[in-house]
Coordinates of C-alpha atoms in Angstrom, one line a residue:
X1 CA 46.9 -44.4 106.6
X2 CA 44.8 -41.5 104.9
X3 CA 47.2 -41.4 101.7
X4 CA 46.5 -45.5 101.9
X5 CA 43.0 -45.0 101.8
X6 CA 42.9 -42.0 99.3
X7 CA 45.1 -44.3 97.0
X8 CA 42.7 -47.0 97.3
X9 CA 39.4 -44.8 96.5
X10 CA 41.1 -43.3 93.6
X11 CA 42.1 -47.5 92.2
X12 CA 38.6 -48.3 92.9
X13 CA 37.3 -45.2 90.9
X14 CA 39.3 -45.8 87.9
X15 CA 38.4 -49.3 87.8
X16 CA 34.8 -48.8 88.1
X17 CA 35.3 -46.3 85.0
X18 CA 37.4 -48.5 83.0
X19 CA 34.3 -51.3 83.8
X20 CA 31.5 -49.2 82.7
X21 CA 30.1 -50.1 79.3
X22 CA 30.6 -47.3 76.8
X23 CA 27.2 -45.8 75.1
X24 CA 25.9 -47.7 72.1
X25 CA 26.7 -45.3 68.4
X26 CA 24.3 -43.1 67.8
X27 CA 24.4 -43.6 64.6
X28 CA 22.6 -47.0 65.5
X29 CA 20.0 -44.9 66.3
X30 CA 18.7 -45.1 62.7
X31 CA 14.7 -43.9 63.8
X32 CA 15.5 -41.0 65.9
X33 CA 13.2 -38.5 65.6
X34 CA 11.5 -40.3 63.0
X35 CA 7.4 -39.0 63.0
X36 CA 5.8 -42.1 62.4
X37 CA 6.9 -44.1 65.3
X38 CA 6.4 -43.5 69.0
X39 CA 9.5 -43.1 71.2
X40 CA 9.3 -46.9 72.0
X41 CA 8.8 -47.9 68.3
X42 CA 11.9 -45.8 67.4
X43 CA 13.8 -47.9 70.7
X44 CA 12.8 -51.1 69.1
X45 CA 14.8 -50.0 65.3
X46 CA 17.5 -48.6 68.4
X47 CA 17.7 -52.5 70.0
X48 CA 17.4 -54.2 67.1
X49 CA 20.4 -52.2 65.7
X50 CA 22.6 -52.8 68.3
X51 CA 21.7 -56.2 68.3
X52 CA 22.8 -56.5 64.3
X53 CA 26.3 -54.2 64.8
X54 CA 27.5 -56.1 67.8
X55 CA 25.9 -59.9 68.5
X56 CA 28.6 -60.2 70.8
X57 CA 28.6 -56.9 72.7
X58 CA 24.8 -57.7 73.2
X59 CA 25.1 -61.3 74.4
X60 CA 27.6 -60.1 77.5
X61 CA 25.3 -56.9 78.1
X62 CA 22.2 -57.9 77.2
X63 CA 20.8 -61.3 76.9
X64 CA 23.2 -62.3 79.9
X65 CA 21.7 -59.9 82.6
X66 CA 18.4 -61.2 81.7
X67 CA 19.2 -64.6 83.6
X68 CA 19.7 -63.2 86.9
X69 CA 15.4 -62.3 86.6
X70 CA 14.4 -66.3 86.1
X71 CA 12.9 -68.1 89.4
X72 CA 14.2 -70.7 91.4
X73 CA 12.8 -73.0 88.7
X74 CA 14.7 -71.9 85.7
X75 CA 11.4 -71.5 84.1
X76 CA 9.6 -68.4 84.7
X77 CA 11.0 -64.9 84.7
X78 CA 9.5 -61.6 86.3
X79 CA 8.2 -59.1 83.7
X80 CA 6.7 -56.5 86.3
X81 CA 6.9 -55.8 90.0
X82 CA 5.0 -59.6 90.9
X83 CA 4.1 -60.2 87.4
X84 CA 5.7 -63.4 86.3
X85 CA 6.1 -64.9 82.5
X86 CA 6.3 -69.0 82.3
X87 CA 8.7 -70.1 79.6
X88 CA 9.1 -73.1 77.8
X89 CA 12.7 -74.1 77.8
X90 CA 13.9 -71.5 80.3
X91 CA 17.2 -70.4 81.1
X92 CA 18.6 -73.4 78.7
X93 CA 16.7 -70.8 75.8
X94 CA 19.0 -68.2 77.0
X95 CA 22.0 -69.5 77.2
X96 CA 22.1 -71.6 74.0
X97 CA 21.0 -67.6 72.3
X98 CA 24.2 -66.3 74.3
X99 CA 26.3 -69.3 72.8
X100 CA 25.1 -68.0 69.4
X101 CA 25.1 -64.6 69.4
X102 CA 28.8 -65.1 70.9
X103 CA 29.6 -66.5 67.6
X104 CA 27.5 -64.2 65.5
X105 CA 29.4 -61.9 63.0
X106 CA 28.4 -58.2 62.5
X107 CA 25.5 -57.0 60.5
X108 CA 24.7 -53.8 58.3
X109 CA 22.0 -52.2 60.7
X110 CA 18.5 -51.3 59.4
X111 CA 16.5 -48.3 58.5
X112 CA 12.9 -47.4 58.9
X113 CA 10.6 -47.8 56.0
X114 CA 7.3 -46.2 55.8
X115 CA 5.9 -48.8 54.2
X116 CA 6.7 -51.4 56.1
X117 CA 5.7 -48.9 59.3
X118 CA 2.1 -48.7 57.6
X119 CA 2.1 -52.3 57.3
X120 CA 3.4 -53.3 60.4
X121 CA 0.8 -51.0 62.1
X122 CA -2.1 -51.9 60.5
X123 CA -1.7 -55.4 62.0
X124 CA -0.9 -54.2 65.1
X125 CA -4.5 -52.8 64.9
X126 CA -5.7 -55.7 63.5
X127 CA -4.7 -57.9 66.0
X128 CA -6.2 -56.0 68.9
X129 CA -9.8 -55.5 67.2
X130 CA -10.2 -59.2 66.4
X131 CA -8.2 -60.6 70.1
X132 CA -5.8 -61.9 67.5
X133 CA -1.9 -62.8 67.6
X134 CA -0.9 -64.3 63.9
X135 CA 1.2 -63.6 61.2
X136 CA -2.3 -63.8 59.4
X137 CA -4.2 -60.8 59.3
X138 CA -8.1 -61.3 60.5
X139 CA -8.9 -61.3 56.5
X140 CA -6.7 -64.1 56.1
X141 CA -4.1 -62.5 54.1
X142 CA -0.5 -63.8 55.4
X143 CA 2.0 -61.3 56.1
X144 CA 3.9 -61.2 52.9
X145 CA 0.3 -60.3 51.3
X146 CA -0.5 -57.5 53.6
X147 CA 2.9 -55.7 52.8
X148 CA 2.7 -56.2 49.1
X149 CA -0.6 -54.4 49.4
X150 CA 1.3 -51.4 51.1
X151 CA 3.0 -51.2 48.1
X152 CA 6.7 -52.8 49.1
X153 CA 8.6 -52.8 46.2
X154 CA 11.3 -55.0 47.9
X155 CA 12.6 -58.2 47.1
X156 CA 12.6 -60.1 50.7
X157 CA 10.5 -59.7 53.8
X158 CA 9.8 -61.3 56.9
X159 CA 7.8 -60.8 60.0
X160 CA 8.2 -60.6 63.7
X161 CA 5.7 -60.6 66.5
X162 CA 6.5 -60.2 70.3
X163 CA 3.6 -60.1 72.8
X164 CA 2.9 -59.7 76.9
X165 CA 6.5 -58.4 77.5
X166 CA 7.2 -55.5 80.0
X167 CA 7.1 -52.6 78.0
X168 CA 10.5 -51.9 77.0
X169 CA 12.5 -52.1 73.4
X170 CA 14.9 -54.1 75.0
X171 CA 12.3 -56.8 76.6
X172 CA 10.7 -56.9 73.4
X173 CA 13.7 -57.9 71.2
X174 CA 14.5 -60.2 74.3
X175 CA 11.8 -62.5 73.6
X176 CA 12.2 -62.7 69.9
X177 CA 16.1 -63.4 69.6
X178 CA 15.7 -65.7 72.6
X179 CA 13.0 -67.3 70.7
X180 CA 11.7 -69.3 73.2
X181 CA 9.6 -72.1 72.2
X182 CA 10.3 -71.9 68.6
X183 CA 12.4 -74.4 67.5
X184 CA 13.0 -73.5 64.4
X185 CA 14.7 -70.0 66.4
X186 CA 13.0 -68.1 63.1
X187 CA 12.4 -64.9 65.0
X188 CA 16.0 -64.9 65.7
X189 CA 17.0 -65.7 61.9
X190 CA 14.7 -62.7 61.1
X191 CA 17.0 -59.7 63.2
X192 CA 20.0 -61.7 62.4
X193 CA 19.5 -62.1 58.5
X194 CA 21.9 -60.2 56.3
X195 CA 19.0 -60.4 54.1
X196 CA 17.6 -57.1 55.4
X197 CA 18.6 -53.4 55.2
X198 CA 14.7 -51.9 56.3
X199 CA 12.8 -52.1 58.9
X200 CA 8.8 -51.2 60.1
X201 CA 7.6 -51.3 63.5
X202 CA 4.5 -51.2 65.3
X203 CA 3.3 -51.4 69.2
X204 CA 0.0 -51.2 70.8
X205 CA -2.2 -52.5 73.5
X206 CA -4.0 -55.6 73.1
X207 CA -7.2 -56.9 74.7
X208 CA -5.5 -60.1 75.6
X209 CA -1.7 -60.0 75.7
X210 CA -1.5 -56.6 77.0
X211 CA 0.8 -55.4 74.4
X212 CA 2.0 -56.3 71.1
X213 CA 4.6 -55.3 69.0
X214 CA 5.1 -56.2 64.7
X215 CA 8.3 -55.9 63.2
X216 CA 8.5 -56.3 59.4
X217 CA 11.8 -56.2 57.8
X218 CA 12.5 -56.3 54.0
X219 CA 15.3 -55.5 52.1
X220 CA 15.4 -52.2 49.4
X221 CA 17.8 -51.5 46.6
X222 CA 19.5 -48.5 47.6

């Protein structure tokens, strides 16, 4: 009976190793260290990386835990210990993201560009002084303006902004390649465009959404 029972802790060991995920590449890990950007900012180039090398890795480990924290309703989802985020679509949002990033081929992953980190941070500071949340800085200047004034030399760019999530990389790029409520799913385009090779990155606290975060990507010729 003991040799049965020592038999069955050693199965059920081995399984549960052969079942735990294996770490993401460090070499994903393309802002480690990196001066400029906080520890979270550096976790955002981090997520969105993974995200990029392995759609389909992400989907099962990723964006497919994160429908087990919706309500009853399908609607809302919990952000915080009793802090609750309504959605538009809901779980159908997730899901139809899963479905696509199931289908998603891999991506070259992105680097950090100082640059694009000025950039990104100044409207991260812009947004919070003026109670703001728009590609448009409080000037008026649209996004692709403001990094050309930083002095971007590349030849495509977009923007990303992700607001009132729990502060974590992984919650923020959550919400953008979910894309809840957009229906042209352009945030999602944005981390999943081969378009890109550079990234910039910004968080901060905001008088009115708690938190934001802007992510400008461009490409460079290397």
């Amino acid at each position: 009976m003991s040799r049965f029972l020592i038999l069955m802790f050693v199965f059920i060991w081995g399984l549960g190793g052969c079942l735990r995920a294996e770490p993401w590449p460090d070499s994903l890990n393309t802002a480690a260290g990196l001066a400029s950007l906080s520890p979270m900012e550096q976790e955002i180039v981090f997520e969105v990386n993974k995200l990029r090398s392995n759609p389909k890795r992400y989907a099962k480990e990723v964006v497919e835990p994160f429908l087990e924290r919706f309500s009853e309703n399908d609607k809302e989802y919990e952000i915080a210990d009793g802090v609750w985020m309504r959605t538009q679509e809901g779980v159908a949002a997730v899901k139809e993201c899963i479905s696509v990033l199931k289908r998603a081929k891999p991506l070259p992953i992105l680097y950090p560009d100082e640059v694009l980190n000025k950039a990104a941070r100044s409207h991260t500071q812009d947004m919070a002084a003026s109670s703001t949340f728009s590609h448009n800085s409080s000037d008026g200047s649209s996004f692709s303006e403001r990094v050309k004034r930083f002095g971007f030399a590349g030849n495509a760019w977009g923007e990303n902004l992700a607001a009132g999530f729990e502060e974590t990389a992984e919650d923020a790029v959550l919400q953008l390649v979910i894309d809840d409520g957009v229906p042209s799913r352009g945030h999602r385009k944005n981390l999943l465009s081969p378009d890109f090779n550079v990234i910039g990155v910004s968080c901060g606290p905001h008088p009115v959404w708690r938190i934001v975060c802007t992510m400008d990507f461009g490409r460079i010729e290397r």
